[in-house]
mmCIF file of C-alpha atoms in Angstrom:
data_model
loop_
_atom_site.group_PDB
_atom_site.id
_atom_site.type_symbol
_atom_site.label_atom_id
_atom_site.label_comp_id
_atom_site.label_asym_id
_atom_site.label_seq_id
_atom_site.Cartn_x
_atom_site.Cartn_y
_atom_site.Cartn_z
ATOM 1 C CA UNK G 22 0.000 0.000 0.000
ATOM 2 C CA UNK G 23 1.186 3.458 -0.895
ATOM 3 C CA UNK G 24 1.342 6.640 1.075
ATOM 4 C CA UNK G 25 -0.912 9.527 0.170
ATOM 5 C CA UNK G 26 1.395 12.576 0.262
ATOM 6 C CA UNK G 27 1.862 16.195 -0.774
ATOM 7 C CA UNK G 28 4.326 16.901 -3.589
ATOM 8 C CA UNK G 29 6.842 18.660 -1.263
ATOM 9 C CA UNK G 30 7.002 15.615 1.023
ATOM 10 C CA UNK G 31 7.443 13.384 -1.999
ATOM 11 C CA UNK G 32 10.352 15.432 -3.382
ATOM 12 C CA UNK G 33 12.307 15.085 -0.110
ATOM 13 C CA UNK G 34 11.733 11.323 -0.009
ATOM 14 C CA UNK G 35 12.630 10.830 -3.679
ATOM 15 C CA UNK G 36 16.013 12.531 -3.101
ATOM 16 C CA UNK G 37 16.724 10.130 -0.243
ATOM 17 C CA UNK G 38 15.611 7.105 -2.271
ATOM 18 C CA UNK G 39 17.756 8.125 -5.249
ATOM 19 C CA UNK G 40 20.782 8.383 -2.926
ATOM 20 C CA UNK G 41 20.052 4.752 -2.046
ATOM 21 C CA UNK G 42 20.162 3.931 -5.795
ATOM 22 C CA UNK G 43 16.417 3.205 -6.019
ATOM 23 C CA UNK G 44 14.838 3.442 -9.463
ATOM 24 C CA UNK G 45 11.832 5.773 -9.457
ATOM 25 C CA UNK G 46 8.834 5.250 -11.733
ATOM 26 C CA UNK G 47 6.083 7.778 -12.311
ATOM 27 C CA UNK G 48 2.549 7.141 -13.593
ATOM 28 C CA UNK G 49 -0.329 9.556 -13.642
ATOM 29 C CA UNK G 50 -3.909 9.772 -14.692
ATOM 30 C CA UNK G 51 -7.470 10.392 -13.631
ATOM 31 C CA UNK G 52 -8.133 6.877 -12.257
ATOM 32 C CA UNK G 53 -11.875 7.562 -12.084
ATOM 33 C CA UNK G 54 -13.888 4.381 -11.531
ATOM 34 C CA UNK G 55 -10.837 2.259 -10.765
ATOM 35 C CA UNK G 56 -11.013 -0.857 -12.958
ATOM 36 C CA UNK G 57 -8.888 -3.932 -13.876
ATOM 37 C CA UNK G 58 -7.083 -2.019 -16.647
ATOM 38 C CA UNK G 59 -5.802 0.509 -14.114
ATOM 39 C CA UNK G 60 -4.647 -2.221 -11.737
ATOM 40 C CA UNK G 61 -2.875 -4.188 -14.482
ATOM 41 C CA UNK G 62 -1.150 -1.020 -15.733
ATOM 42 C CA UNK G 63 0.166 -0.214 -12.249
ATOM 43 C CA UNK G 64 1.288 -3.814 -11.682
ATOM 44 C CA UNK G 65 3.289 -3.714 -14.909
ATOM 45 C CA UNK G 66 4.601 -0.214 -14.178
ATOM 46 C CA UNK G 67 6.072 -1.451 -10.897
ATOM 47 C CA UNK G 68 8.255 -3.905 -12.853
ATOM 48 C CA UNK G 69 10.230 -0.934 -14.237
ATOM 49 C CA UNK G 70 11.149 0.499 -10.849
ATOM 50 C CA UNK G 71 11.776 0.056 -7.149
ATOM 51 C CA UNK G 72 9.470 2.912 -6.148
ATOM 52 C CA UNK G 73 6.246 3.694 -8.004
ATOM 53 C CA UNK G 74 4.809 7.208 -7.682
ATOM 54 C CA UNK G 75 1.320 7.928 -8.998
ATOM 55 C CA UNK G 76 -0.037 11.394 -9.718
ATOM 56 C CA UNK G 77 -3.814 11.712 -9.656
ATOM 57 C CA UNK G 78 -5.219 14.415 -11.946
ATOM 58 C CA UNK G 79 -7.104 16.965 -9.835
ATOM 59 C CA UNK G 80 -10.843 17.497 -10.179
ATOM 60 C CA UNK G 81 -10.227 20.971 -11.596
ATOM 61 C CA UNK G 82 -7.909 19.716 -14.327
ATOM 62 C CA UNK G 83 -10.206 16.820 -15.278
ATOM 63 C CA UNK G 84 -13.085 19.242 -15.740
ATOM 64 C CA UNK G 85 -10.927 21.706 -17.640
ATOM 65 C CA UNK G 86 -9.247 19.242 -20.035
ATOM 66 C CA UNK G 87 -11.892 16.585 -20.518
ATOM 67 C CA UNK G 88 -14.965 18.803 -20.550
ATOM 68 C CA UNK G 89 -17.244 15.819 -19.938
ATOM 69 C CA UNK G 90 -20.277 16.717 -17.807
ATOM 70 C CA UNK G 91 -20.330 14.996 -14.431
ATOM 71 C CA UNK G 92 -16.689 13.954 -14.481
ATOM 72 C CA UNK G 93 -14.818 12.957 -12.543
ATOM 73 C CA UNK G 94 -17.340 10.766 -10.793
ATOM 74 C CA UNK G 95 -15.166 10.367 -7.698
ATOM 75 C CA UNK G 96 -13.482 13.271 -5.926
ATOM 76 C CA UNK G 97 -9.686 13.558 -6.257
ATOM 77 C CA UNK G 98 -9.137 12.615 -2.602
ATOM 78 C CA UNK G 99 -11.174 9.441 -2.962
ATOM 79 C CA UNK G 100 -9.442 8.510 -6.234
ATOM 80 C CA UNK G 101 -6.045 9.124 -4.607
ATOM 81 C CA UNK G 102 -7.021 7.020 -1.582
ATOM 82 C CA UNK G 103 -8.174 4.119 -3.782
ATOM 83 C CA UNK G 104 -4.956 4.097 -5.819
ATOM 84 C CA UNK G 105 -2.865 4.350 -2.644
ATOM 85 C CA UNK G 106 -4.410 1.080 -1.458
ATOM 86 C CA UNK G 107 -2.975 -0.889 -4.393
ATOM 87 C CA UNK G 108 0.030 -3.091 -3.665
ATOM 88 C CA UNK G 109 2.345 -1.868 -6.474
ATOM 89 C CA UNK G 110 1.947 1.802 -5.501
ATOM 90 C CA UNK G 111 4.425 3.430 -3.109
ATOM 91 C CA UNK G 112 3.381 7.108 -3.179
ATOM 92 C CA UNK G 113 0.312 8.971 -4.445
ATOM 93 C CA UNK G 114 -0.276 12.695 -4.764
ATOM 94 C CA UNK G 115 -2.942 14.892 -6.337
ATOM 95 C CA UNK G 116 -1.539 16.683 -9.367
ATOM 96 C CA UNK G 117 -2.987 20.094 -10.182
ATOM 97 C CA UNK G 118 -0.488 20.963 -12.933
ATOM 98 C CA UNK G 119 -2.321 22.539 -15.859
ATOM 99 C CA UNK G 120 0.241 21.200 -18.354
ATOM 100 C CA UNK G 121 -0.453 17.577 -17.540
ATOM 101 C CA UNK G 122 2.458 16.244 -15.491
ATOM 102 C CA UNK G 123 5.382 18.235 -16.889
ATOM 103 C CA UNK G 124 6.024 20.129 -13.633
ATOM 104 C CA UNK G 125 5.759 16.963 -11.541
ATOM 105 C CA UNK G 126 8.205 15.153 -13.835
ATOM 106 C CA UNK G 127 10.693 17.999 -13.541
ATOM 107 C CA UNK G 128 10.612 18.029 -9.741
ATOM 108 C CA UNK G 129 10.349 14.269 -9.125
ATOM 109 C CA UNK G 130 12.980 13.451 -11.774
ATOM 110 C CA UNK G 131 11.826 9.860 -12.303
ATOM 111 C CA UNK G 132 13.993 7.271 -13.989
ATOM 112 C CA UNK G 133 10.885 6.159 -15.859
ATOM 113 C CA UNK G 134 7.710 7.956 -16.861
ATOM 114 C CA UNK G 135 5.326 5.076 -17.483
ATOM 115 C CA UNK G 136 2.318 5.278 -19.792
ATOM 116 C CA UNK G 137 -0.213 2.671 -20.854
ATOM 117 C CA UNK G 138 0.050 0.985 -24.237
ATOM 118 C CA UNK G 139 -2.897 3.060 -25.486
ATOM 119 C CA UNK G 140 -0.421 5.977 -25.685
ATOM 120 C CA UNK G 141 2.167 4.014 -27.687
ATOM 121 C CA UNK G 142 1.434 5.674 -31.040
ATOM 122 C CA UNK G 143 -0.413 8.674 -29.669
ATOM 123 C CA UNK G 144 -0.073 12.134 -31.170
ATOM 124 C CA UNK G 145 -1.226 13.688 -27.882
ATOM 125 C CA UNK G 146 0.480 17.073 -27.431
ATOM 126 C CA UNK G 147 0.871 16.511 -23.695
ATOM 127 C CA UNK G 148 2.645 13.197 -24.283
ATOM 128 C CA UNK G 149 5.244 15.012 -26.390
ATOM 129 C CA UNK G 150 5.802 17.597 -23.628
ATOM 130 C CA UNK G 151 6.015 14.884 -20.978
ATOM 131 C CA UNK G 152 8.515 12.876 -23.040
ATOM 132 C CA UNK G 153 10.717 15.960 -23.384
ATOM 133 C CA UNK G 154 10.413 16.661 -19.642
ATOM 134 C CA UNK G 155 11.421 13.151 -18.576
ATOM 135 C CA UNK G 156 14.367 13.140 -21.008
ATOM 136 C CA UNK G 157 15.476 16.539 -19.643
ATOM 137 C CA UNK G 158 15.875 14.995 -16.165
ATOM 138 C CA UNK G 159 17.733 11.927 -17.450
ATOM 139 C CA UNK G 160 14.730 9.594 -17.438
ATOM 140 C CA UNK G 161 13.002 7.560 -20.093
ATOM 141 C CA UNK G 162 9.412 7.330 -21.352
ATOM 142 C CA UNK G 163 8.252 3.680 -21.344
ATOM 143 C CA UNK G 164 4.970 1.896 -21.982
ATOM 144 C CA UNK G 165 3.236 -0.999 -20.268
ATOM 145 C CA UNK G 166 1.804 -3.848 -22.320
ATOM 146 C CA UNK G 167 -1.521 -4.596 -20.726
ATOM 147 C CA UNK G 168 -3.048 -6.570 -23.610
ATOM 148 C CA UNK G 169 -6.831 -6.937 -23.402
ATOM 149 C CA UNK G 170 -6.895 -4.749 -20.274
ATOM 150 C CA UNK G 171 -5.798 -1.755 -22.373
ATOM 151 C CA UNK G 172 -9.189 -1.716 -24.078
ATOM 152 C CA UNK G 173 -11.052 -1.037 -20.821
ATOM 153 C CA UNK G 174 -12.091 2.618 -20.639
ATOM 154 C CA UNK G 175 -13.888 4.411 -17.818
ATOM 155 C CA UNK G 176 -15.961 6.440 -20.297
ATOM 156 C CA UNK G 177 -17.076 3.235 -22.022
ATOM 157 C CA UNK G 178 -18.065 1.706 -18.654
ATOM 158 C CA UNK G 179 -20.103 4.811 -17.788
ATOM 159 C CA UNK G 180 -21.826 4.754 -21.186
ATOM 160 C CA UNK G 181 -22.735 1.074 -20.689
ATOM 161 C CA UNK G 182 -24.155 1.822 -17.241
ATOM 162 C CA UNK G 183 -26.315 4.601 -18.700
ATOM 163 C CA UNK G 184 -27.928 2.046 -21.038
ATOM 164 C CA UNK G 185 -29.049 -0.179 -18.171
#
């Protein structure tokens, strides 16, 4: 189980862990309606690193970027708590960075920024900025291979529930 922390606390601990030669991995996302695809992604992400840090996109940023009415369904604190309870996760924080996770990458300085396979051939402008950010701190952008789990989408689940 991970610790739910503030970014400043995390930065201090990451410095100590890096001195102990621990590899730091960083994942981030909304994690609304936690589902098997999320869990599988985080399990695979942990294989890249000794310490897995997860940034949860804040309510404000979800509403601003996604512009989907009624989202997120769960509050940022609840989403962060749920992710912190997963075995592969070491630290969780709520990320309010308006440019996705660029700022967090620059201050955490992860060895690996870990994305799901659905981003593998993505032209997402934020992915480009995040890749540049992780390279600028000496890290590497990597992707999990979650197979059939990669096709699970929270929006699709919500749409299916609406039909019931």
